[in-house]
């Protein structure tokens, strides 16, 4: 086997010696690449194999497969074997890079979700800080010395924990404690030979989910306060599957899933991903997540940071068994104002620690004024390094366009290289998502304000400006707003599922950081990577209160109690002006207290997920190999089709291709009562385009008793107009005097 950091559970029993010999022979094949061969659950693999294909003696726990170097022809040949579900390249995933928790708590009780005014958390069961729940963090590792991971006051490790603290470079077993109870690393080369995190991403994510309270936290004195994760009592198990934010091999991810299942984690946080372009059975994350959910582990995945792309797909981690999280702003805004020599003040974003003079006395220029004689004007205005004259940039604040295929981070490095002392760039969307810079500020401003600066430069003999110190603006409105970068629906080649499922704070989030890399023990980052652990923290709270709940019940509790409105009591919007669209917000913004008392839950069974694969056209023989807990008589319906997917018992509904007058579609849902035994709920419907789509719920009332825990209802959608523009969006809510259980729908 190759020394590639593979699927280290390669100790698998293959179904035939012939296959084993074929794979072994491929090791020396020229022009070979690394492929993952997925063979399903261990119980579905042949038990009479007398050959172990492995590079180590590491045991496989929950599912089977291996990684190996193969030519394309050899990969196709292996894929034809009946015991093989899929063969696919070992893809590399990218990471999706404290006020947020207080903001979520406030949003939970300000009247935006009526039930929460009445239903307050009780103390009848375990407390709500996540005690004895284990969150598996799949990321770049952890900086264990961060104060957020101290174990003061925590009891012994949960009895269910079977994991390890594996040593590595600068990391010893005794570095783990009762907070950080496990650490694994999946790389054996370069600097990545330890669970220790240097780039900060994994540390930041872990502390958002489950960091202990740390008083007087700040970033360069900004955002002062107590930093704390959502589930401070939860334990953390770290699985270093990423060398850095651009290198998270699928083979390492699959091995981590297998280990985490055996270790006994309750929630897996996955702040990276990829787009599903072909098959859920060719995606390492989808495969690993399925086996985790089958074993009772909730998998929370970030929606990706491609939301600014005008063409789908922009959303990642879209398998229905994953809880997919988009990113929003909070009600705190960092402002760095620009003052011109004519005393005009321009509102800017960004967080910086520069020490510029407070009076406008620094030279100011723009790309066109600093261009080389033979340079392209567009490239100069967009601050391409080769288009700018160093002498005209050095010592100056420089205004850059953002109209070509440029990156503010790349422009920043170019200006810094040429000796600039500050950078301004025009971008309406980025303005609300602060960039964090060091001694040279990087300040986004609006296009409207940015268009005024060249006039000042051209009509002034010595244009000057300054960038004022960053200040914190509290109670910012509207909030939350969906971040411009947050991955959004629809899903590529899948019109029958709404993603993301939910949104959470992911803009300007303060959290722990490796203190040896900077002088700061905290840092501010933005990304769906930061939104994801907010939901993982809430999931840990729910799991702590209801240890027997399955992943779909926890997922439903989080989605059905989400808040669809902002702090102005209007639908959550986006930077693009849209409001309330489930393709952007899913069910809404996660709440902290709501999921602890959801009233009703929508349980999605493993068989439902396998039927989903049937309806997506997957072969039933291969589907049977996936699950170790499927009834022997399982089969795909003879009429399996994507049009049946809306009937999956999921806490959202989508009805696509609804374009004919009189067309009608019926969708069934089943709810489980987890509140008072004797209780009744009444249905209500909210929708847009009421003249085009009529929505009816039958029955309109659900009556639960001691002996009746589950009840079903049917939703009928009927097209009532000859023309339907866009989509009809709305929600179905079951409510009584205490609970309000809401799911969104889209009719396209």
XYZ file of C-alpha atoms in Angstrom:
748
model
C 0.000 0.000 0.000
C 1.044 3.563 -0.536
C 2.296 5.611 2.385
C -0.483 8.102 1.595
C -2.397 9.023 4.793
C -5.169 6.649 3.905
C -8.381 5.368 5.349
C -6.262 3.850 8.004
C -8.898 1.213 8.619
C -7.590 -0.612 5.566
C -7.625 -3.908 7.482
C -10.696 -5.118 5.631
C -11.904 -8.533 4.591
C -12.439 -8.402 0.840
C -14.923 -10.647 -0.847
C -12.457 -12.538 -3.003
C -8.769 -13.263 -3.284
C -8.953 -12.205 -6.923
C -9.960 -8.704 -5.916
C -7.195 -8.541 -3.320
C -4.564 -9.571 -5.856
C -5.848 -6.997 -8.326
C -5.597 -4.207 -5.760
C -2.154 -5.323 -4.612
C -0.894 -5.360 -8.164
C -2.070 -1.787 -8.626
C 0.455 -0.464 -6.147
C 3.135 -0.272 -8.807
C 0.894 0.995 -11.572
C 2.170 4.091 -13.313
C -0.165 7.099 -13.617
C -2.149 5.787 -10.659
C -4.131 7.978 -8.296
C -5.528 7.333 -4.840
C -9.053 5.849 -4.914
C -11.419 4.925 -2.105
C -13.123 1.552 -2.437
C -16.307 1.519 -0.319
C -17.854 -1.870 0.513
C -20.587 -0.909 2.996
C -21.265 -2.184 6.489
C -19.001 -4.924 7.921
C -21.932 -7.295 8.211
C -22.652 -6.972 4.494
C -19.062 -7.910 3.559
C -18.197 -11.532 2.976
C -17.256 -13.292 6.203
C -15.408 -16.164 4.532
C -12.612 -14.143 3.022
C -9.190 -15.541 3.805
C -7.227 -12.489 2.743
C -6.744 -9.233 4.605
C -5.884 -6.286 2.419
C -4.188 -3.840 4.738
C -1.205 -1.674 5.427
C -1.714 -1.949 9.166
C -3.617 -3.956 11.720
C -6.032 -1.159 12.565
C -9.534 -2.475 13.049
C -12.566 -1.452 11.031
C -15.569 -0.714 13.220
C -18.724 0.597 11.566
C -18.203 0.271 7.834
C -15.743 -1.184 5.358
C -13.512 0.075 2.610
C -9.951 0.988 1.843
C -7.841 3.471 -0.082
C -5.274 2.419 -2.661
C -3.394 3.704 -5.692
C -5.123 2.597 -8.906
C -5.183 3.516 -12.552
C -8.520 4.692 -13.915
C -8.981 1.370 -15.735
C -8.312 -0.635 -12.576
C -10.737 1.505 -10.605
C -13.460 0.811 -13.167
C -12.727 -2.909 -13.020
C -12.985 -3.052 -9.211
C -16.212 -1.029 -9.298
C -17.836 -3.856 -11.278
C -17.445 -6.297 -8.406
C -20.827 -7.093 -6.759
C -19.429 -6.663 -3.237
C -18.195 -3.128 -4.035
C -20.660 -0.248 -3.631
C -18.548 2.520 -5.132
C -15.017 3.448 -6.185
C -14.126 7.112 -6.308
C -11.055 9.385 -6.164
C -9.798 10.398 -2.733
C -11.109 13.947 -2.892
C -9.698 16.791 -0.840
C -12.194 18.957 1.057
C -11.788 22.581 2.140
C -12.626 24.066 5.524
C -15.492 26.568 5.685
C -13.966 29.087 7.602
C -18.772 36.236 22.863
C -21.604 37.816 21.639
C -23.139 35.206 19.369
C -24.479 32.969 22.135
C -25.974 35.893 24.063
C -27.586 37.100 20.845
C -29.153 33.691 20.219
C -30.533 33.587 23.754
C -32.043 37.056 23.378
C -33.580 36.133 20.024
C -35.178 33.110 21.699
C -37.287 35.189 24.080
C -38.162 38.473 22.386
C -41.523 37.341 21.095
C -40.327 36.204 17.679
C -41.115 32.567 18.486
C -44.324 32.758 20.556
C -43.954 29.378 22.234
C -40.703 30.432 23.859
C -42.446 33.096 25.907
C -44.366 30.354 27.703
C -42.204 27.253 27.652
C -39.199 27.884 29.851
C -36.540 25.213 30.398
C -37.296 23.014 33.386
C -34.838 21.351 35.730
C -36.534 17.996 35.762
C -33.646 16.316 33.933
C -29.959 17.006 33.425
C -28.776 20.592 33.299
C -28.413 22.415 30.033
C -24.670 22.819 29.644
C -24.091 19.546 27.828
C -22.750 17.377 30.664
C -21.402 13.998 29.581
C -22.110 14.673 25.903
C -19.109 14.148 23.637
C -18.650 16.374 20.572
C -16.299 15.055 17.905
C -14.511 17.907 16.140
C -13.329 16.954 12.644
C -10.918 19.746 11.758
C -7.276 20.877 11.855
C -6.639 19.776 15.437
C -6.603 21.778 18.652
C -4.417 24.101 20.721
C -4.863 22.318 24.022
C -3.395 25.099 26.192
C -6.234 27.478 25.347
C -8.129 28.440 28.493
C -11.366 27.460 26.779
C -10.361 23.813 27.219
C -9.571 23.751 30.938
C -11.257 20.953 32.890
C -11.799 22.643 36.246
C -14.877 21.239 37.952
C -15.544 18.513 35.395
C -16.087 14.971 36.616
C -14.622 11.729 35.253
C -14.895 10.936 31.565
C -18.276 9.521 30.485
C -18.369 5.734 30.860
C -19.339 5.312 27.215
C -16.065 6.864 26.057
C -13.808 4.294 24.380
C -11.478 6.660 22.548
C -7.816 7.499 22.872
C -5.454 10.414 23.218
C -2.812 9.478 20.668
C 0.612 11.136 20.976
C 2.333 12.991 18.182
C 4.705 15.839 17.487
C 4.509 18.245 20.486
C 1.532 16.326 21.829
C 1.581 13.756 24.652
C -1.217 11.583 26.065
C -1.179 13.548 29.312
C -2.030 16.680 27.304
C -5.624 15.435 27.247
C -7.774 16.174 30.285
C -11.384 15.832 31.372
C -12.433 18.470 28.835
C -10.322 17.374 25.878
C -10.813 13.647 26.392
C -9.562 12.355 23.044
C -7.298 13.322 20.172
C -6.426 11.508 16.968
C -4.339 12.492 13.945
C -4.440 10.955 10.470
C -1.207 12.226 8.948
C 2.300 10.832 9.212
C 4.335 13.326 7.212
C 5.360 16.976 7.210
C 4.246 19.108 10.130
C 0.930 17.304 10.427
C 2.081 14.493 12.704
C 0.119 15.550 15.752
C -3.382 16.559 16.868
C -1.868 19.925 17.787
C -3.404 22.786 15.835
C -1.244 25.677 14.630
C -3.423 27.397 12.037
C -6.182 28.075 14.589
C -9.248 26.877 12.698
C -9.882 23.717 14.713
C -9.268 25.507 18.005
C -11.687 28.282 17.063
C -14.410 25.815 16.049
C -14.066 23.595 19.137
C -14.324 26.552 21.522
C -17.477 27.874 19.808
C -19.185 24.529 20.331
C -18.058 23.642 23.835
C -15.502 26.107 25.234
C -15.417 26.732 28.983
C -16.111 30.307 30.209
C -13.090 32.605 29.901
C -13.415 36.060 31.431
C -12.014 39.237 29.842
C -11.708 37.782 26.365
C -11.115 40.159 23.459
C -9.308 40.654 20.172
C -6.876 43.569 20.407
C -9.138 44.973 23.114
C -12.280 44.703 20.947
C -15.421 42.729 21.821
C -14.494 42.448 25.474
C -16.478 40.023 27.558
C -16.675 36.421 28.684
C -16.073 33.921 25.902
C -18.008 30.670 26.264
C -19.134 27.859 24.023
C -22.715 26.735 23.621
C -22.251 23.550 25.657
C -19.488 24.362 28.168
C -20.101 21.132 30.061
C -19.668 18.899 27.008
C -16.481 16.954 26.364
C -14.381 17.375 23.223
C -12.793 14.660 21.099
C -10.548 15.969 18.325
C -10.016 14.197 15.005
C -7.398 15.940 12.909
C -8.543 15.168 9.373
C -7.244 18.402 7.818
C -3.614 19.428 7.449
C -4.799 22.960 6.835
C -7.934 24.686 5.567
C -7.393 23.474 1.996
C -6.342 19.882 2.631
C -8.885 17.523 4.204
C -8.551 14.165 2.371
C -11.655 12.028 2.086
C -9.712 8.958 3.204
C -8.746 10.615 6.491
C -12.329 11.803 6.964
C -13.733 8.298 6.490
C -11.256 6.809 8.951
C -12.202 9.494 11.484
C -15.895 8.626 11.105
C -15.119 4.983 11.739
C -13.051 5.833 14.823
C -15.584 8.315 16.197
C -18.368 5.745 15.972
C -16.292 3.239 17.943
C -15.084 5.893 20.399
C -18.605 6.780 21.527
C -19.099 10.397 20.421
C -22.627 11.858 20.407
C -22.308 14.742 17.929
C -19.867 15.233 15.053
C -19.010 18.761 13.909
C -17.850 18.924 10.301
C -16.819 22.421 9.190
C -15.743 21.427 5.684
C -17.233 19.684 2.680
C -17.689 19.396 -1.055
C -20.425 19.680 -3.662
C -22.394 16.533 -4.511
C -22.225 16.372 -8.287
C -22.884 12.712 -9.073
C -23.744 10.303 -6.270
C -24.102 10.307 -2.504
C -22.281 6.968 -2.577
C -19.203 8.574 -4.121
C -18.835 11.200 -1.396
C -16.727 10.311 1.683
C -18.604 12.735 3.915
C -22.030 11.417 2.913
C -20.886 7.829 3.416
C -19.254 8.421 6.794
C -22.118 10.576 8.013
C -24.670 7.911 7.089
C -22.898 5.297 9.198
C -22.564 7.756 12.073
C -26.293 8.546 12.009
C -27.110 4.854 11.749
C -25.138 4.420 14.973
C -27.006 7.197 16.789
C -24.608 10.111 16.177
C -25.885 13.450 14.891
C -23.667 14.910 12.141
C -23.685 18.696 11.776
C -22.105 20.026 8.564
C -21.424 23.534 7.291
C -23.158 24.705 4.122
C -19.985 26.032 2.494
C -18.786 29.514 1.627
C -19.704 29.637 -2.062
C -22.915 31.623 -1.689
C -21.626 34.596 -3.676
C -21.421 32.459 -6.812
C -24.491 33.319 -8.936
C -24.756 29.780 -10.309
C -25.632 26.653 -8.313
C -24.394 24.563 -6.719
C -23.269 26.822 -3.920
C -24.236 24.544 -1.026
C -22.335 21.603 0.408
C -23.014 18.696 2.782
C -26.509 18.193 1.396
C -27.227 14.556 2.305
C -30.578 14.416 4.140
C -28.990 12.634 7.111
C -26.683 15.644 7.715
C -27.902 18.753 9.575
C -26.687 21.463 7.178
C -25.913 24.924 8.590
C -25.692 28.300 6.853
C -24.148 31.466 8.309
C -25.664 34.737 9.553
C -24.590 37.990 11.125
C -25.229 38.957 14.736
C -26.209 42.320 16.199
C -22.614 43.416 16.679
C -20.827 45.310 13.915
C -17.174 46.298 13.766
C -16.725 49.697 12.149
C -13.484 51.261 10.924
C -14.213 54.718 9.530
C -12.195 56.452 6.823
C -11.646 60.215 7.085
C -10.619 62.162 3.962
C -8.652 65.379 3.925
C -11.829 67.335 3.222
C -13.179 65.958 6.551
C -15.660 63.658 4.841
C -16.204 60.533 6.953
C -16.844 57.243 5.151
C -18.229 54.268 7.033
C -15.988 51.258 6.680
C -15.967 47.718 7.985
C -13.052 45.560 8.980
C -11.149 44.891 12.176
C -7.588 46.151 12.378
C -4.884 46.906 14.900
C -3.022 49.570 12.911
C -1.675 52.669 14.649
C -2.386 55.337 12.061
C -2.705 58.987 12.982
C -6.261 60.008 13.842
C -6.051 63.120 11.669
C -6.272 62.712 7.864
C -2.606 63.200 7.053
C -1.528 59.984 5.318
C -1.108 60.124 1.514
C -4.055 58.640 -0.401
C -4.153 57.184 -3.908
C -6.096 54.723 -6.032
C -5.154 52.058 -8.537
C -5.517 54.214 -11.629
C -3.355 56.985 -10.129
C -0.660 54.489 -9.099
C -0.535 52.459 -12.331
C 2.571 51.845 -14.383
C 2.684 53.635 -17.777
C 2.210 50.441 -19.814
C -0.229 48.674 -17.455
C -3.820 47.678 -18.131
C -6.125 50.243 -16.524
C -8.594 47.639 -15.254
C -5.839 45.600 -13.643
C -4.409 48.726 -12.030
C -7.794 49.798 -10.647
C -8.138 46.280 -9.191
C -4.665 46.605 -7.657
C -2.822 43.869 -9.497
C 0.739 43.994 -8.225
C 2.334 43.993 -11.681
C 0.122 46.907 -12.784
C 1.112 49.254 -9.936
C 4.223 51.408 -9.513
C 5.882 50.706 -6.167
C 6.923 54.341 -5.628
C 3.320 55.482 -6.102
C 2.019 52.967 -3.521
C 4.667 53.009 -0.816
C 3.605 54.828 2.337
C 0.055 55.433 1.071
C -3.513 54.322 1.672
C -4.715 52.747 -1.595
C -8.277 52.427 -2.946
C -8.923 49.259 -4.967
C -11.792 48.178 -7.168
C -13.308 44.725 -6.873
C -14.674 44.358 -10.392
C -12.436 41.660 -11.861
C -11.811 38.119 -10.669
C -9.882 39.430 -7.694
C -9.585 38.487 -4.068
C -9.425 41.170 -1.357
C -6.927 38.978 0.468
C -4.739 38.826 -2.642
C -5.052 42.565 -3.258
C -4.136 43.152 0.374
C -0.942 41.113 0.068
C 0.002 42.984 -3.114
C -0.489 46.414 -1.548
C 1.424 45.301 1.535
C 4.263 43.958 -0.649
C 4.514 47.301 -2.462
C 4.782 49.202 0.839
C 1.243 50.513 1.255
C 0.036 51.379 4.741
C -3.682 50.756 4.220
C -6.146 49.347 1.703
C -9.705 50.387 0.918
C -11.851 48.289 -1.388
C -15.372 48.712 -2.694
C -17.696 45.835 -1.872
C -21.243 46.227 -0.551
C -21.511 42.616 0.555
C -18.160 42.245 2.281
C -18.837 45.479 4.163
C -21.065 43.534 6.563
C -18.570 40.696 6.975
C -15.505 42.170 8.571
C -12.061 41.314 7.335
C -9.488 41.001 10.100
C -6.085 42.508 9.384
C -2.970 43.349 11.338
C -0.743 46.418 11.210
C -1.997 47.329 7.738
C -5.782 47.805 7.720
C -7.964 46.238 5.020
C -11.220 48.202 4.959
C -14.302 47.438 2.852
C -16.485 50.420 1.937
C -19.659 50.710 -0.125
C -19.504 51.225 -3.873
C -21.387 54.495 -3.491
C -18.828 55.886 -1.041
C -15.949 54.389 -2.980
C -17.001 56.146 -6.175
C -16.591 59.533 -4.445
C -12.954 59.007 -3.479
C -11.394 59.241 -6.999
C -12.993 62.663 -7.442
C -11.348 63.842 -4.232
C -8.004 62.353 -5.338
C -8.140 63.898 -8.828
C -9.214 67.387 -7.701
C -6.840 67.662 -4.754
C -3.150 68.488 -5.049
C -2.138 66.301 -2.103
C -4.979 63.919 -1.222
C -4.755 62.542 2.289
C -6.813 60.316 4.558
C -6.663 58.164 7.645
C -8.349 55.051 8.959
C -9.679 55.398 12.473
C -9.334 52.680 15.119
C -11.977 49.963 14.940
C -15.001 50.497 17.153
C -17.775 48.125 18.157
C -21.340 49.042 17.204
C -23.869 47.257 19.435
C -27.543 46.524 18.759
C -26.983 46.530 15.021
C -30.135 46.088 12.904
C -31.349 44.154 11.099
C -29.849 41.026 12.579
C -29.486 38.284 11.791
C -28.854 38.640 8.053
C -27.684 35.730 5.929
C -24.010 36.213 5.063
C -23.320 36.820 1.379
C -20.925 33.846 1.320
C -23.255 31.321 2.954
C -24.043 28.333 0.727
C -27.625 28.361 -0.511
C -30.066 26.149 -2.402
C -31.299 24.756 -4.624
C -29.131 21.659 -4.562
C -27.429 20.663 -7.790
C -29.446 17.955 -9.572
C -31.803 17.543 -6.608
C -34.989 19.597 -6.610
C -36.660 17.545 -3.902
C -34.824 18.611 -0.733
C -34.411 22.002 0.966
C -30.922 22.886 2.138
C -29.568 24.481 4.288
C -31.625 23.071 7.136
C -30.917 25.985 9.461
C -28.712 29.048 9.921
C -26.566 30.212 12.840
C -24.077 32.984 13.672
C -21.055 32.767 11.399
C -19.887 36.374 10.938
C -17.248 38.037 13.126
C -17.202 35.304 15.754
C -14.743 35.679 18.633
C -13.264 32.388 19.837
C -10.074 30.734 21.100
C -6.847 30.831 19.100
C -3.329 29.339 19.390
C -1.637 31.978 21.503
C 1.880 31.130 20.321
C 1.036 32.225 16.783
C 0.038 35.748 17.825
C -0.017 37.743 21.011
C -3.753 37.140 21.191
C -5.482 34.165 22.805
C -8.623 34.873 20.748
C -9.376 35.689 17.149
C -12.326 36.834 15.025
C -13.288 34.702 12.024
C -16.212 34.455 9.606
C -17.525 31.464 7.685
C -20.036 28.665 7.788
C -17.223 26.915 9.684
C -18.152 29.191 12.590
C -21.911 28.702 12.170
C -21.675 24.918 12.259
C -20.345 24.589 15.865
C -23.090 26.880 17.150
C -25.578 24.215 16.094
C -23.345 21.416 17.387
C -23.348 23.129 20.770
C -27.146 23.315 20.801
C -27.336 19.671 19.716
C -25.168 18.743 22.705
C -27.582 20.539 25.023
C -30.506 18.574 23.590
C -28.618 15.270 23.779
C -27.709 15.992 27.400
C -31.355 16.524 28.310
C -32.698 13.641 26.204
C -29.937 10.974 26.034
C -32.182 8.407 24.312
C -33.208 10.640 21.408
C -32.024 9.587 17.971
C -30.257 12.020 15.604
C -33.386 12.817 13.592
C -35.352 13.755 16.738
C -32.574 16.148 17.799
C -32.377 17.540 14.271
C -36.135 18.065 14.189
C -36.150 19.762 17.599
C -33.529 22.222 16.364
C -35.274 22.924 13.044
C -38.892 23.182 14.229
C -38.030 25.680 16.972
C -35.853 27.868 14.731
C -36.609 31.569 14.530
C -37.522 32.806 11.002
C -37.446 36.496 12.012
C -34.793 39.081 12.805
C -34.554 41.596 15.653
C -36.935 43.909 13.778
C -39.565 41.128 13.823
C -39.360 40.774 10.054
C -38.320 37.711 8.009
C -34.586 37.086 8.050
C -33.138 38.582 4.895
C -29.943 38.431 2.896
C -27.430 40.923 1.596
C -29.312 40.631 -1.695
C -32.589 41.877 -0.224
C -34.453 38.551 -0.180
C -36.452 37.712 2.925
C -37.633 34.439 4.403
C -36.510 32.184 1.546
C -35.810 28.650 2.875
C -33.120 28.248 0.207
C -31.167 30.814 2.236
C -32.306 30.281 5.834
C -33.744 26.763 5.916
C -36.103 26.658 8.896
C -34.581 29.862 10.338
C -32.000 30.850 12.951
C -31.210 28.263 15.614
C -32.515 29.073 19.090
C -30.935 27.956 22.353
C -33.894 27.163 24.596
C -36.478 26.109 22.006
C -34.940 22.724 21.089
C -34.996 21.692 24.753
C -38.805 21.600 24.626
C -39.921 21.073 21.019
C -43.330 19.553 21.761
C -43.392 17.404 18.608
C -40.599 15.931 16.506
C -40.380 14.552 12.971
C -38.429 11.293 13.130
C -36.688 10.195 9.946
C -35.840 6.494 10.017
C -32.767 4.901 8.441
C -35.139 3.121 6.055
C -36.382 6.558 4.942
C -32.843 7.548 3.997
C -32.346 4.319 2.073
C -35.643 4.877 0.250
C -34.275 8.307 -0.610
C -31.339 6.559 -2.304
C -33.800 4.265 -4.101
C -35.693 7.303 -5.355
C -32.421 8.857 -6.497
C -31.890 5.845 -8.737
C -29.326 3.839 -6.779
C -29.248 0.091 -7.284
C -31.047 -1.846 -4.535
C -28.305 -4.481 -4.301
C -25.757 -1.806 -3.428
C -28.141 -0.061 -1.046
C -28.546 -3.311 0.896
C -24.782 -3.452 1.406
C -24.737 -0.058 3.108
C -26.759 -0.677 6.248
C -26.058 -3.222 8.971
C -29.487 -2.672 10.530
C -31.796 -3.005 7.559
C -34.501 -5.694 7.444
C -33.572 -8.558 5.145
C -36.735 -8.061 3.092
C -35.986 -4.435 2.266
C -36.451 -3.572 -1.388
C -36.811 -0.466 -3.493
C -40.349 0.295 -4.704
C -40.956 -0.726 -8.297
C -42.063 2.840 -9.045
C -39.151 4.543 -7.257
C -38.752 8.080 -8.560
C -37.495 11.451 -7.362
C -41.089 12.639 -7.205
C -41.534 10.408 -4.135
C -38.758 12.138 -2.154
C -41.091 14.831 -0.696
C -42.851 12.037 1.229
C -39.711 11.390 3.314
C -40.597 12.308 6.906
C -38.366 15.392 6.936
C -38.953 18.651 8.870
C -39.320 20.679 5.668
C -41.283 20.210 2.431
C -40.537 21.066 -1.172
C -42.863 20.539 -4.146
C -40.985 21.183 -7.418
C -42.204 21.480 -11.017
C -45.596 22.748 -9.917
C -46.685 24.640 -13.013
C -50.086 23.494 -14.291
C -53.471 24.963 -13.458
C -55.367 22.529 -11.247
C -52.254 20.474 -10.482
C -52.374 18.871 -7.056
C -49.735 17.239 -4.845
C -50.274 15.498 -1.512
C -47.463 15.086 1.026
C -47.632 13.036 4.214
C -45.835 13.755 7.517
C -45.800 11.978 10.891
C -45.028 13.669 14.214
C -44.087 12.144 17.550
C -45.302 13.735 20.779
C -42.418 14.440 23.194
C -44.360 16.908 25.336
C -47.321 16.364 27.636
C -49.077 13.029 27.112
C -52.554 14.551 26.912
C -52.241 17.397 24.428
C -53.767 18.718 21.227
C -52.329 20.814 18.417
C -53.989 22.965 15.763
C -52.477 23.534 12.316
C -51.944 26.921 10.701
C -50.486 27.784 7.303
C -48.583 30.871 6.215
C -47.738 31.301 2.551
C -46.941 33.809 -0.138
C -48.720 33.896 -3.522
C -51.984 32.790 -1.912
C -53.841 33.325 -5.195
C -51.556 30.856 -6.961
C -51.202 27.998 -4.470
C -53.802 26.725 -2.040
C -52.463 24.746 0.917
C -54.682 22.508 3.057
C -53.738 20.415 6.109
C -55.827 17.368 6.983
C -56.654 16.784 9.748
C -56.433 20.300 11.076
C -56.151 19.099 14.669
C -53.979 16.423 16.303
C -55.018 14.887 19.624
C -52.346 12.981 21.555
C -53.024 10.684 24.508
C -51.068 8.363 26.765
C -51.496 5.595 24.196
C -51.196 7.724 21.077
C -47.670 9.048 20.638
C -47.504 9.296 16.846
C -50.000 10.885 14.465
C -49.886 11.592 10.756
C -51.290 14.377 8.628
C -51.505 15.176 4.949
C -50.729 18.448 3.203
C -52.408 19.152 -0.129
C -50.911 21.721 -2.480
C -53.147 22.834 -5.371
C -52.209 25.147 -8.234
C -54.918 27.789 -8.586
C -53.637 30.062 -11.334
C -52.690 29.844 -14.972
C -49.417 31.623 -14.213
C -47.023 31.159 -11.319
C -43.929 33.305 -11.137
C -41.014 32.264 -8.951
C -41.719 30.143 -5.890
C -44.374 30.068 -3.223
C -42.796 29.871 0.203
C -44.436 29.432 3.560
C -44.708 27.299 6.652
C -46.929 24.820 8.459
C -47.145 25.244 12.226
C -48.706 22.961 14.824
C -49.336 24.876 18.017
C -51.128 24.939 21.339
C -50.870 27.205 24.366
C -47.329 26.025 25.070
C -45.631 24.792 21.920
C -45.195 25.994 18.361
C -43.774 23.435 15.923
C -42.977 24.964 12.535
C -41.613 23.576 9.262
C -40.974 25.575 6.065
C -42.109 24.674 2.564
C -41.313 25.762 -0.987
C -43.475 25.249 -4.068
C -41.501 25.884 -7.264
